[in-house]
mmCIF file of C-alpha atoms in Angstrom:
data_model
loop_
_atom_site.group_PDB
_atom_site.id
_atom_site.type_symbol
_atom_site.label_atom_id
_atom_site.label_comp_id
_atom_site.label_asym_id
_atom_site.label_seq_id
_atom_site.Cartn_x
_atom_site.Cartn_y
_atom_site.Cartn_z
ATOM 1 C CA SER A 185 75.495 20.256 -35.546
ATOM 2 C CA LEU A 186 73.228 17.628 -37.115
ATOM 3 C CA GLU A 187 71.687 17.760 -40.589
ATOM 4 C CA ILE A 188 68.950 15.331 -41.524
ATOM 5 C CA TYR A 189 67.561 14.838 -45.045
ATOM 6 C CA ARG A 190 64.430 12.809 -45.605
ATOM 7 C CA ASP A 191 63.240 11.918 -49.100
ATOM 8 C CA LYS A 192 59.657 10.690 -48.667
ATOM 9 C CA LEU A 193 59.539 9.638 -52.313
ATOM 10 C CA VAL A 194 61.692 6.728 -51.188
ATOM 11 C CA ALA A 195 59.768 3.893 -49.489
ATOM 12 C CA ASP A 196 59.962 3.807 -45.706
ATOM 13 C CA ASP A 197 61.701 1.070 -43.788
ATOM 14 C CA PRO A 198 58.722 -1.025 -42.515
ATOM 15 C CA LYS A 199 60.493 -2.215 -39.334
ATOM 16 C CA ILE A 200 58.967 -1.312 -35.990
ATOM 17 C CA LYS A 201 60.704 1.688 -34.350
ATOM 18 C CA PRO A 202 60.693 1.293 -30.549
ATOM 19 C CA LEU A 203 60.292 4.274 -28.215
ATOM 20 C CA TYR A 204 63.356 5.317 -26.237
ATOM 21 C CA SER A 205 62.159 3.722 -23.014
ATOM 22 C CA LYS A 206 61.982 0.325 -24.699
ATOM 23 C CA MET A 207 65.360 0.825 -26.390
ATOM 24 C CA LEU A 208 66.954 1.428 -22.993
ATOM 25 C CA ARG A 209 65.039 -1.337 -21.302
ATOM 26 C CA ASP A 210 66.068 -3.917 -23.947
ATOM 27 C CA LEU A 211 69.779 -3.115 -23.991
ATOM 28 C CA PRO A 212 71.819 -6.357 -23.574
ATOM 29 C CA PHE A 213 73.873 -4.700 -20.821
ATOM 30 C CA GLU A 214 73.277 -2.505 -17.771
ATOM 31 C CA LEU A 215 73.574 1.227 -18.325
ATOM 32 C CA THR A 216 73.561 3.997 -15.731
ATOM 33 C CA VAL A 217 74.358 7.600 -16.655
ATOM 34 C CA ASP A 218 73.382 10.083 -13.944
ATOM 35 C CA SER A 219 73.428 13.145 -16.202
ATOM 36 C CA LEU A 220 74.315 14.208 -19.699
ATOM 37 C CA LYS A 221 74.463 17.710 -21.225
ATOM 38 C CA ILE A 222 74.530 18.998 -24.764
ATOM 39 C CA SER A 223 75.274 22.703 -25.319
ATOM 40 C CA ASP A 224 74.775 25.106 -28.258
ATOM 41 C CA ALA A 225 73.724 22.387 -30.700
ATOM 42 C CA LYS A 226 72.070 22.900 -34.078
ATOM 43 C CA ILE A 227 69.641 20.625 -35.944
ATOM 44 C CA ILE A 228 68.551 21.177 -39.539
ATOM 45 C CA TYR A 229 65.786 18.897 -40.831
ATOM 46 C CA GLU A 230 65.020 18.842 -44.540
ATOM 47 C CA GLU A 231 62.173 16.876 -46.086
ATOM 48 C CA ARG A 232 61.056 16.301 -49.619
ATOM 49 C CA GLU A 233 57.547 15.046 -50.351
ATOM 50 C CA LYS A 234 56.866 16.113 -53.945
ATOM 51 C CA GLN A 235 58.562 15.049 -57.188
ATOM 52 C CA GLU A 236 58.417 18.560 -58.620
ATOM 53 C CA ASN A 237 60.617 20.291 -56.013
ATOM 54 C CA THR A 238 63.552 19.746 -53.643
ATOM 55 C CA GLY A 239 61.543 20.071 -50.403
ATOM 56 C CA GLY A 240 61.903 22.450 -47.490
ATOM 57 C CA SER A 241 63.686 22.697 -44.145
ATOM 58 C CA ILE A 242 63.178 23.661 -40.492
ATOM 59 C CA ASN A 243 65.901 24.298 -37.921
ATOM 60 C CA PHE A 244 66.586 24.367 -34.221
ATOM 61 C CA LYS A 245 69.551 26.480 -33.116
ATOM 62 C CA ASN A 246 71.223 27.382 -29.790
ATOM 63 C CA MET A 247 69.906 24.051 -28.466
ATOM 64 C CA ASN A 248 70.753 23.058 -24.947
ATOM 65 C CA VAL A 249 69.752 19.628 -23.590
ATOM 66 C CA ALA A 250 70.056 18.299 -20.023
ATOM 67 C CA ILE A 251 69.292 14.626 -19.532
ATOM 68 C CA SER A 252 69.178 12.844 -16.181
ATOM 69 C CA ASN A 253 68.765 9.211 -15.186
ATOM 70 C CA VAL A 254 69.672 7.640 -18.511
ATOM 71 C CA SER A 255 69.525 4.107 -17.186
ATOM 72 C CA ASN A 256 67.923 0.668 -17.364
ATOM 73 C CA THR A 257 68.957 -0.169 -13.757
ATOM 74 C CA TYR A 258 66.652 2.173 -11.853
ATOM 75 C CA ASP A 259 63.404 0.826 -10.425
ATOM 76 C CA SER A 260 60.007 2.434 -11.002
ATOM 77 C CA PRO A 261 58.892 5.120 -10.523
ATOM 78 C CA LYS A 262 62.257 6.819 -11.133
ATOM 79 C CA ASN A 263 62.066 8.676 -14.474
ATOM 80 C CA THR A 264 64.463 9.548 -17.214
ATOM 81 C CA ASN A 265 64.083 13.343 -17.641
ATOM 82 C CA ILE A 266 65.053 15.415 -20.699
ATOM 83 C CA LYS A 267 64.931 19.190 -20.617
ATOM 84 C CA ILE A 268 65.451 21.136 -23.870
ATOM 85 C CA THR A 269 65.688 24.811 -24.809
ATOM 86 C CA ALA A 270 66.250 26.015 -28.371
ATOM 87 C CA ASP A 271 65.466 28.695 -30.956
ATOM 88 C CA PHE A 272 63.083 27.382 -33.571
ATOM 89 C CA MET A 273 63.426 28.821 -37.113
ATOM 90 C CA ASP A 274 66.201 31.121 -35.851
ATOM 91 C CA LYS A 275 64.041 33.313 -33.613
ATOM 92 C CA THR A 276 61.272 31.495 -31.750
ATOM 93 C CA PRO A 277 62.212 30.295 -28.199
ATOM 94 C CA ILE A 278 61.112 26.784 -27.327
ATOM 95 C CA SER A 279 61.355 24.955 -24.026
ATOM 96 C CA ALA A 280 60.383 21.306 -23.470
ATOM 97 C CA GLU A 281 60.461 18.622 -20.840
ATOM 98 C CA TRP A 282 60.166 14.926 -21.665
ATOM 99 C CA THR A 283 59.840 12.306 -18.975
ATOM 100 C CA PHE A 284 59.417 8.526 -19.080
ATOM 101 C CA ASP A 285 59.899 5.480 -16.867
ATOM 102 C CA VAL A 286 62.145 2.958 -18.560
ATOM 103 C CA GLN A 287 60.623 0.103 -16.595
ATOM 104 C CA ASN A 288 57.081 0.901 -17.706
ATOM 105 C CA LYS A 289 56.178 -1.817 -20.220
ATOM 106 C CA ASN A 290 53.546 0.444 -21.873
ATOM 107 C CA ASP A 291 56.251 3.015 -22.534
ATOM 108 C CA GLN A 292 54.174 5.749 -20.895
ATOM 109 C CA PHE A 293 55.615 9.270 -21.342
ATOM 110 C CA ILE A 294 54.817 12.925 -20.814
ATOM 111 C CA PHE A 295 56.062 15.608 -23.216
ATOM 112 C CA LYS A 296 55.396 19.242 -22.270
ATOM 113 C CA ALA A 297 56.397 22.258 -24.347
ATOM 114 C CA GLU A 298 56.104 26.016 -24.478
ATOM 115 C CA VAL A 299 56.589 27.835 -27.815
ATOM 116 C CA GLY A 300 57.169 31.581 -28.014
ATOM 117 C CA PRO A 301 56.171 34.097 -30.722
ATOM 118 C CA LEU A 302 56.343 32.729 -34.282
ATOM 119 C CA ALA A 303 55.568 34.596 -37.509
ATOM 120 C CA ALA A 304 53.602 31.970 -39.407
ATOM 121 C CA ASN A 305 55.251 32.756 -42.722
ATOM 122 C CA ARG A 306 58.601 31.575 -41.351
ATOM 123 C CA MET A 307 57.177 28.053 -41.660
ATOM 124 C CA ASN A 308 56.518 28.477 -45.411
ATOM 125 C CA ASN A 309 60.065 27.424 -46.394
ATOM 126 C CA PHE A 310 59.119 23.943 -45.132
ATOM 127 C CA ILE A 311 55.339 23.789 -45.592
ATOM 128 C CA GLN A 312 54.885 25.408 -49.000
ATOM 129 C CA PRO A 313 56.912 22.934 -51.097
ATOM 130 C CA ASN A 314 55.735 19.870 -49.151
ATOM 131 C CA LEU A 315 52.062 20.558 -48.337
ATOM 132 C CA LYS A 316 51.200 23.167 -51.028
ATOM 133 C CA VAL A 317 49.817 25.610 -48.499
ATOM 134 C CA LYS A 318 51.040 29.048 -47.391
ATOM 135 C CA LEU A 319 50.661 30.512 -43.882
ATOM 136 C CA GLU A 320 50.190 34.116 -42.778
ATOM 137 C CA GLY A 321 49.699 35.690 -39.364
ATOM 138 C CA HIS A 322 51.182 35.530 -35.895
ATOM 139 C CA ILE A 323 51.274 32.620 -33.425
ATOM 140 C CA ASN A 324 51.908 34.463 -30.188
ATOM 141 C CA LYS A 325 52.177 31.669 -27.624
ATOM 142 C CA THR A 326 51.575 27.915 -27.595
ATOM 143 C CA TYR A 327 51.533 25.392 -24.754
ATOM 144 C CA PHE A 328 50.944 21.678 -25.137
ATOM 145 C CA THR A 329 51.187 18.521 -23.090
ATOM 146 C CA ILE A 330 51.335 15.078 -24.705
ATOM 147 C CA ASP A 331 50.442 12.107 -22.490
ATOM 148 C CA GLY A 332 51.274 9.016 -24.512
ATOM 149 C CA ASN A 333 52.358 5.397 -24.592
ATOM 150 C CA ASN A 334 53.468 2.907 -27.273
ATOM 151 C CA LYS A 335 49.961 2.915 -28.847
ATOM 152 C CA ILE A 336 48.122 6.204 -28.418
ATOM 153 C CA SER A 337 48.488 9.743 -27.130
ATOM 154 C CA LYS A 338 46.253 12.461 -25.739
ATOM 155 C CA THR A 339 47.352 16.074 -26.305
ATOM 156 C CA ASP A 340 46.068 19.140 -24.482
ATOM 157 C CA LEU A 341 46.921 22.340 -26.379
ATOM 158 C CA LYS A 342 46.478 26.020 -25.670
ATOM 159 C CA ILE A 343 47.312 28.686 -28.307
ATOM 160 C CA ASN A 344 47.131 32.433 -28.783
ATOM 161 C CA TYR A 345 47.255 33.624 -32.396
ATOM 162 C CA SER A 346 46.125 36.552 -34.549
ATOM 163 C CA ASP A 347 45.439 37.386 -38.242
ATOM 164 C CA PHE A 348 45.991 33.730 -39.114
ATOM 165 C CA LYS A 349 45.343 32.660 -42.703
ATOM 166 C CA ILE A 350 45.968 29.498 -44.691
ATOM 167 C CA THR A 351 46.223 29.827 -48.488
ATOM 168 C CA VAL A 352 45.890 26.515 -50.400
ATOM 169 C CA LEU A 353 48.076 26.517 -53.475
ATOM 170 C CA GLN A 354 47.699 24.821 -56.838
ATOM 171 C CA LYS A 355 49.880 21.868 -57.807
ATOM 172 C CA ASP A 356 52.688 24.165 -58.996
ATOM 173 C CA GLY A 357 53.029 25.411 -55.405
ATOM 174 C CA LYS A 358 52.777 29.084 -56.523
ATOM 175 C CA LYS A 359 49.271 30.013 -57.689
ATOM 176 C CA LYS A 360 46.405 30.238 -55.213
ATOM 177 C CA ASN A 361 43.645 27.624 -55.299
ATOM 178 C CA GLU A 362 40.758 30.037 -54.882
ATOM 179 C CA PHE A 363 38.100 27.397 -54.172
ATOM 180 C CA LEU A 364 39.974 25.423 -51.486
ATOM 181 C CA SER A 365 41.351 28.606 -49.911
ATOM 182 C CA ALA A 366 37.803 29.994 -49.579
ATOM 183 C CA ILE A 367 36.645 26.775 -47.892
ATOM 184 C CA THR A 368 39.588 26.863 -45.517
ATOM 185 C CA ASP A 369 38.722 30.456 -44.554
ATOM 186 C CA LEU A 370 35.251 29.284 -43.545
ATOM 187 C CA PHE A 371 36.528 26.698 -41.085
ATOM 188 C CA ILE A 372 39.760 28.192 -39.662
ATOM 189 C CA SER A 373 39.290 30.876 -37.054
ATOM 190 C CA LYS A 374 41.341 33.984 -37.923
ATOM 191 C CA ASN A 375 42.032 34.888 -34.276
ATOM 192 C CA SER A 376 42.219 32.862 -31.099
ATOM 193 C CA LYS A 377 39.995 35.242 -29.087
ATOM 194 C CA LYS A 378 36.788 33.473 -28.077
ATOM 195 C CA ASP A 379 34.252 34.357 -25.395
ATOM 196 C CA GLY A 380 36.615 36.940 -23.936
ATOM 197 C CA ASP A 381 39.571 34.561 -23.701
ATOM 198 C CA TYR A 382 42.609 35.214 -25.880
ATOM 199 C CA TYR A 383 43.599 31.565 -25.857
ATOM 200 C CA ARG A 384 41.929 28.706 -27.643
ATOM 201 C CA GLU A 385 42.153 25.299 -26.008
ATOM 202 C CA GLY A 386 41.660 21.824 -27.415
ATOM 203 C CA THR A 387 42.328 18.158 -26.776
ATOM 204 C CA ALA A 388 42.898 15.429 -29.394
ATOM 205 C CA GLN A 389 44.076 11.869 -29.624
ATOM 206 C CA ALA A 390 46.553 10.267 -31.998
ATOM 207 C CA THR A 391 47.358 6.664 -32.847
ATOM 208 C CA ARG A 392 51.018 5.748 -33.165
ATOM 209 C CA ASP A 393 52.346 4.299 -36.410
ATOM 210 C CA LYS A 394 54.933 1.965 -34.983
ATOM 211 C CA THR A 395 56.920 1.878 -38.213
ATOM 212 C CA LYS A 396 57.698 5.589 -37.801
ATOM 213 C CA SER A 397 59.940 7.400 -35.310
ATOM 214 C CA VAL A 398 58.950 8.826 -31.948
ATOM 215 C CA PHE A 399 59.330 12.333 -33.445
ATOM 216 C CA ASN A 400 56.642 11.490 -36.004
ATOM 217 C CA PHE A 401 54.428 10.428 -33.103
ATOM 218 C CA LEU A 402 55.024 13.726 -31.294
ATOM 219 C CA TRP A 403 54.344 15.642 -34.482
ATOM 220 C CA ILE A 404 50.967 13.923 -35.299
ATOM 221 C CA SER A 405 49.927 14.366 -31.681
ATOM 222 C CA VAL A 406 50.504 18.104 -31.867
ATOM 223 C CA LYS A 407 49.026 18.382 -35.350
ATOM 224 C CA ASN A 408 45.809 16.683 -34.384
ATOM 225 C CA ALA A 409 45.466 18.975 -31.372
ATOM 226 C CA LEU A 410 46.144 22.100 -33.460
ATOM 227 C CA ILE A 411 43.464 21.143 -35.955
ATOM 228 C CA LYS A 412 40.942 20.437 -33.162
ATOM 229 C CA THR A 413 41.742 23.719 -31.474
ATOM 230 C CA MET A 414 41.739 26.078 -34.449
ATOM 231 C CA LEU A 415 38.570 24.803 -36.157
#
């Protein structure tokens, strides 16, 4: 298992964080691993953003990872391929596939994922202390594809959800901010059904902050697409 704690009150390291394709490409030695498997792993990520609390956490359990072509010796267009299955927040099944060509100097990659049913309030343990918002409702199914490189990404997202509500909280993280919550209700669609289709679809771009990790890049890519889709 792996436990990660991030205190965002501490200044970030400003050094550039390369994507995995560049890290492999720039190794000072040749590396060729045909396949690698990780079984039944667990990751807990805890983050603190506000001085007044200790932050919140998310988890991935029962994680299985199959990686093929971990190498800097293969020629293009042979790709490194990473397949992942896990249970997010204990109950929600996730499957993902991540592919990239180590020899591509633009660090082009594709990240596809499918997320199963998620009760929105299960995210409150992480979101409420850090973002001062509370979620309600059901996210029934989500699909997204991120097409990115070392500078930008484009994300296509498709989501089915119902009875969704965002409550904006006051600074104490407990009492409801009536004004901001009312404005949020005006802009966020409660259900995904639109024009007879039970899925909403959207596309958004994101610009990579090269001082942050690849996982930050994946997150802002999905976040931008979610906002574009649900408004």
